[in-house]
Amino acid sequence: SQQGEEDPQALSIQEGENATMNCSYKTSINNLQWYRQNSGRGLVHLILIRSNEREKHSGRLRVTLDTSKKSSSLLITASRAADTASYFCATDEIGNYGQNFVFGPGTRLSVLP
Amino acid sequence: DGGITQSPKYLFRKEGQNVTLSCEQNLNHDAMYWYRQDPGQGLRLIYYSQIVNDFQKGDIAEGYSVSREKKESFPLTVTSAQKNPTAFYLCASSSGKGHRAGTIVSPSSGANVLTFGAGSRLTVL
């Protein structure tokens, strides 16, 4: 089942601008994570925010979580060309046999020099 | 360096053939996962395993099979029953520990983060 849904699907900005991506989900979660994927590569974990947290920072990344609206946002400040990648949110899903991560379709970010 | 190794990076399959994708990790992680990614789309879960000798179907398990005989290894076989196998396949692991009591595998606790391999691209000729 596709739980996380990122918005927008694609985003193009100039270097130095801020990039904001949103994620919506349908069920209750324990935590939400953001991952980055460079073209043709595996995903890399960026940041995790727990359901009892509202905001978290890591370097140029800022993540917010609104459990009442079932949504999260990822803000990348002062973007660089090297930030060009696809960004995915992932929510945990506790099943009978342990954690199962569910990914959204991603936001493709292009940062133009 | 600890990590996940997927092989081969590129694989071509003729229709009707079974192929096996390898996934090995030296992170001492209990949980391992296989995801499928189609162009411009997100990841869909094929199978996951929380503990050795146990695995569960994900959202799109039909036409695939796995085994988990060793903690370090979680190979995926794409069988001839999979009608549209051309895709990018990603293996991942996490430190989540499943606990077995008899036939019951209990869920892990805590927040776990996925570590991914570099992926295997399968093309059907």
Short mmCIF file of C-alpha atoms in Angstrom, two decimals:
data_model
loop_
_atom_site.label_atom_id
_atom_site.label_comp_id
_atom_site.label_asym_id
_atom_site.label_seq_id
_atom_site.Cartn_x
_atom_site.Cartn_y
_atom_site.Cartn_z
CA SER A 1 0.00 0.00 0.00
CA GLN A 2 1.30 3.47 -0.84
CA GLN A 3 1.13 5.51 2.30
CA GLY A 4 3.50 8.43 1.87
CA GLU A 5 2.70 10.81 -0.97
CA GLU A 6 5.21 13.54 -1.76
CA ASP A 7 4.34 16.90 -3.24
CA PRO A 8 5.39 18.33 -5.61
CA GLN A 9 6.43 15.52 -7.94
CA ALA A 10 9.17 17.69 -9.39
CA LEU A 11 10.78 20.94 -8.27
CA SER A 12 13.31 23.11 -10.06
CA ILE A 13 15.08 25.97 -8.27
CA GLN A 14 18.17 28.13 -8.54
CA GLU A 15 21.25 27.51 -6.42
CA GLY A 16 21.00 29.37 -3.13
CA GLU A 17 17.20 29.19 -2.96
CA ASN A 18 15.31 27.10 -0.43
CA ALA A 19 13.51 23.91 -1.46
CA THR A 20 10.41 22.64 0.32
CA MET A 21 8.91 19.21 -0.20
CA ASN A 22 5.79 17.85 1.45
CA CYS A 23 4.66 14.37 2.40
CA SER A 24 1.20 13.18 3.37
CA TYR A 25 0.28 9.83 4.82
CA LYS A 26 -2.87 7.98 5.74
CA THR A 27 -2.43 6.00 8.96
CA SER A 28 -0.94 6.55 12.38
CA ILE A 29 2.81 6.28 12.50
CA ASN A 30 5.61 5.89 15.01
CA ASN A 31 8.07 7.88 12.99
CA LEU A 32 8.66 9.37 9.55
CA GLN A 33 11.93 9.38 7.69
CA TRP A 34 13.31 11.22 4.67
CA TYR A 35 15.69 9.62 2.20
CA ARG A 36 17.63 10.92 -0.77
CA GLN A 37 18.40 9.06 -4.00
CA ASN A 38 20.87 10.15 -6.62
CA SER A 39 20.02 8.94 -10.11
CA GLY A 40 20.56 5.19 -10.51
CA ARG A 41 21.80 4.73 -6.95
CA GLY A 42 20.51 3.42 -3.65
CA LEU A 43 18.74 5.59 -1.09
CA VAL A 44 20.54 7.37 1.71
CA HIS A 45 18.90 8.21 5.02
CA LEU A 46 18.70 11.92 5.79
CA ILE A 47 16.65 12.42 8.91
CA LEU A 48 14.09 10.74 11.18
CA ILE A 49 11.35 12.47 13.13
CA ARG A 50 9.31 10.67 15.75
CA SER A 51 5.56 11.05 16.14
CA ASN A 52 5.99 13.02 19.38
CA GLU A 53 8.31 15.54 17.72
CA ARG A 54 7.18 18.55 15.73
CA GLU A 55 10.41 19.81 14.22
CA LYS A 56 13.93 18.57 13.72
CA HIS A 57 17.08 20.05 12.21
CA SER A 58 20.17 18.53 10.66
CA GLY A 59 22.61 20.88 8.98
CA ARG A 60 20.73 22.58 6.12
CA LEU A 61 17.74 20.27 6.56
CA ARG A 62 14.65 21.10 8.55
CA VAL A 63 11.80 18.60 8.94
CA THR A 64 8.40 19.28 10.43
CA LEU A 65 5.70 16.80 11.36
CA ASP A 66 2.01 17.51 11.89
CA THR A 67 0.35 14.31 13.06
CA SER A 68 -3.09 15.94 13.18
CA LYS A 69 -2.86 16.63 9.45
CA LYS A 70 -0.81 13.49 8.76
CA SER A 71 1.80 15.49 6.91
CA SER A 72 5.49 16.33 6.98
CA SER A 73 7.69 18.78 5.17
CA LEU A 74 11.37 18.77 4.30
CA LEU A 75 13.11 22.10 3.86
CA ILE A 76 16.56 22.33 2.32
CA THR A 77 18.04 25.77 2.85
CA ALA A 78 20.63 27.48 0.65
CA SER A 79 20.42 24.71 -1.93
CA ARG A 80 23.41 23.59 -3.96
CA ALA A 81 23.72 21.88 -7.32
CA ALA A 82 24.84 18.76 -5.41
CA ASP A 83 21.40 18.61 -3.76
CA THR A 84 19.92 17.56 -7.11
CA ALA A 85 18.32 14.19 -6.40
CA SER A 86 14.99 12.51 -5.63
CA TYR A 87 13.71 12.78 -2.09
CA PHE A 88 11.40 10.22 -0.50
CA CYS A 89 9.47 10.12 2.72
CA ALA A 90 8.99 6.77 4.44
CA THR A 91 6.62 5.88 7.24
CA ASP A 92 6.92 2.89 9.52
CA GLU A 93 4.19 0.31 9.62
CA ILE A 94 4.08 -2.14 12.46
CA GLY A 95 2.89 -5.49 11.22
CA ASN A 96 2.86 -8.85 12.87
CA TYR A 97 6.45 -9.51 11.99
CA GLY A 98 8.08 -6.19 12.70
CA GLN A 99 8.67 -2.92 11.05
CA ASN A 100 7.74 -2.44 7.42
CA PHE A 101 8.73 0.84 5.77
CA VAL A 102 6.34 2.36 3.21
CA PHE A 103 7.70 4.87 0.70
CA GLY A 104 6.01 7.59 -1.30
CA PRO A 105 6.69 8.23 -5.02
CA GLY A 106 9.25 10.96 -4.28
CA THR A 107 10.00 14.53 -5.29
CA ARG A 108 12.60 15.10 -8.00
CA LEU A 109 14.61 18.18 -7.10
CA SER A 110 16.75 19.97 -9.67
CA VAL A 111 19.04 22.73 -8.42
CA LEU A 112 20.30 24.86 -11.27
CA PRO A 113 23.73 26.52 -10.96
CA ASP B 1 33.69 -0.65 5.80
CA GLY B 2 30.27 -1.94 6.76
CA GLY B 3 27.56 -1.90 4.15
CA ILE B 4 25.30 -3.75 1.78
CA THR B 5 26.54 -5.28 -1.44
CA GLN B 6 24.17 -6.06 -4.28
CA SER B 7 25.17 -8.03 -7.33
CA PRO B 8 25.06 -7.98 -10.22
CA LYS B 9 24.62 -4.26 -10.89
CA TYR B 10 23.12 -4.98 -14.31
CA LEU B 11 21.37 -8.16 -15.37
CA PHE B 12 19.62 -9.21 -18.55
CA ARG B 13 17.06 -11.99 -18.59
CA LYS B 14 15.37 -13.83 -21.39
CA GLU B 15 11.68 -14.48 -21.05
CA GLY B 16 10.99 -17.69 -19.15
CA GLN B 17 14.23 -17.60 -17.17
CA ASN B 18 14.59 -17.35 -13.42
CA VAL B 19 17.29 -15.00 -12.16
CA THR B 20 18.66 -14.48 -8.66
CA LEU B 21 19.83 -11.15 -7.28
CA SER B 22 22.34 -11.27 -4.47
CA CYS B 23 22.25 -9.10 -1.34
CA GLU B 24 24.92 -9.39 1.36
CA GLN B 25 25.36 -7.17 4.43
CA ASN B 26 28.10 -7.01 7.05
CA LEU B 27 26.29 -4.59 9.35
CA ASN B 28 25.09 -7.33 11.72
CA HIS B 29 21.53 -6.23 10.97
CA ASP B 30 18.68 -8.62 11.68
CA ALA B 31 16.13 -7.15 9.27
CA MET B 32 16.46 -7.17 5.48
CA TYR B 33 14.18 -5.95 2.71
CA TRP B 34 13.73 -6.08 -1.06
CA TYR B 35 12.13 -3.17 -2.90
CA ARG B 36 11.27 -2.69 -6.54
CA GLN B 37 11.50 0.74 -8.17
CA ASP B 38 10.04 1.56 -11.58
CA PRO B 39 11.08 4.67 -13.54
CA GLY B 40 9.94 7.88 -11.90
CA GLN B 41 8.19 6.01 -9.13
CA GLY B 42 8.68 5.21 -5.50
CA LEU B 43 9.68 1.97 -3.86
CA ARG B 44 7.35 -0.98 -3.51
CA LEU B 45 8.06 -3.69 -0.99
CA ILE B 46 8.52 -7.22 -2.37
CA TYR B 47 9.61 -9.23 0.69
CA TYR B 48 11.08 -8.57 4.09
CA SER B 49 12.71 -10.64 6.79
CA GLN B 50 13.03 -9.76 10.46
CA ILE B 51 15.07 -12.78 11.47
CA VAL B 52 16.92 -15.73 9.99
CA ASN B 53 14.70 -18.44 8.52
CA ASP B 54 11.67 -16.16 8.52
CA PHE B 55 10.32 -13.78 5.88
CA GLN B 56 7.07 -12.12 4.94
CA LYS B 57 5.45 -11.04 1.69
CA GLY B 58 5.26 -7.36 0.92
CA ASP B 59 2.86 -5.59 -1.41
CA ILE B 60 4.08 -7.14 -4.68
CA ALA B 61 5.45 -10.60 -3.81
CA GLU B 62 3.85 -12.47 -6.74
CA GLY B 63 6.46 -13.84 -9.12
CA TYR B 64 9.29 -13.45 -6.60
CA SER B 65 10.85 -15.73 -4.00
CA VAL B 66 13.42 -15.23 -1.23
CA SER B 67 15.36 -17.19 1.34
CA ARG B 68 17.03 -16.19 4.59
CA GLU B 69 19.34 -19.02 5.56
CA LYS B 70 22.03 -16.72 6.90
CA LYS B 71 21.82 -13.42 8.73
CA GLU B 72 24.11 -11.75 6.19
CA SER B 73 22.34 -12.89 3.04
CA PHE B 74 18.88 -12.29 1.56
CA PRO B 75 18.83 -13.34 -2.12
CA LEU B 76 15.85 -12.53 -4.34
CA THR B 77 14.79 -14.80 -7.20
CA VAL B 78 12.76 -13.26 -9.99
CA THR B 79 10.83 -16.16 -11.45
CA SER B 80 9.31 -16.62 -14.89
CA ALA B 81 5.95 -16.02 -13.26
CA GLN B 82 6.80 -12.34 -12.85
CA LYS B 83 5.26 -10.87 -15.99
CA ASN B 84 6.94 -7.47 -15.94
CA PRO B 85 10.28 -7.87 -14.18
CA THR B 86 12.19 -5.01 -15.83
CA ALA B 87 12.94 -2.66 -12.94
CA PHE B 88 15.54 -1.40 -10.48
CA TYR B 89 15.78 -3.64 -7.41
CA LEU B 90 16.97 -2.32 -4.07
CA CYS B 91 18.00 -4.35 -1.05
CA ALA B 92 18.08 -2.77 2.38
CA SER B 93 18.70 -3.72 5.97
CA SER B 94 17.94 -2.24 9.36
CA SER B 95 18.97 -2.93 12.89
CA GLY B 96 15.44 -3.85 13.95
CA LYS B 97 15.55 -7.12 15.83
CA GLY B 98 12.74 -9.58 15.52
CA HIS B 99 12.38 -11.92 18.47
CA ARG B 100 11.32 -15.48 17.93
CA ALA B 101 9.33 -17.45 20.48
CA GLY B 102 8.31 -20.76 19.00
CA THR B 103 6.52 -19.98 15.76
CA ILE B 104 5.85 -16.37 16.68
CA VAL B 105 8.17 -13.60 15.57
CA SER B 106 7.55 -10.49 17.63
CA PRO B 107 8.05 -7.02 16.21
CA SER B 108 11.13 -5.02 16.93
CA SER B 109 10.97 -1.95 19.08
CA GLY B 110 12.46 1.48 18.56
CA ALA B 111 13.04 3.53 15.45
CA ASN B 112 15.11 1.85 12.80
CA VAL B 113 16.79 3.35 9.78
CA LEU B 114 17.26 1.61 6.45
CA THR B 115 20.67 1.17 4.87
CA PHE B 116 20.45 0.52 1.13
CA GLY B 117 22.63 -1.24 -1.38
CA ALA B 118 23.50 0.38 -4.71
CA GLY B 119 20.77 -1.53 -6.55
CA SER B 120 20.51 -4.06 -9.37
CA ARG B 121 18.94 -3.14 -12.69
CA LEU B 122 17.16 -6.05 -14.37
CA THR B 123 16.16 -5.90 -18.02
CA VAL B 124 14.11 -8.52 -19.82
CA LEU B 125 15.17 -9.08 -23.42
#
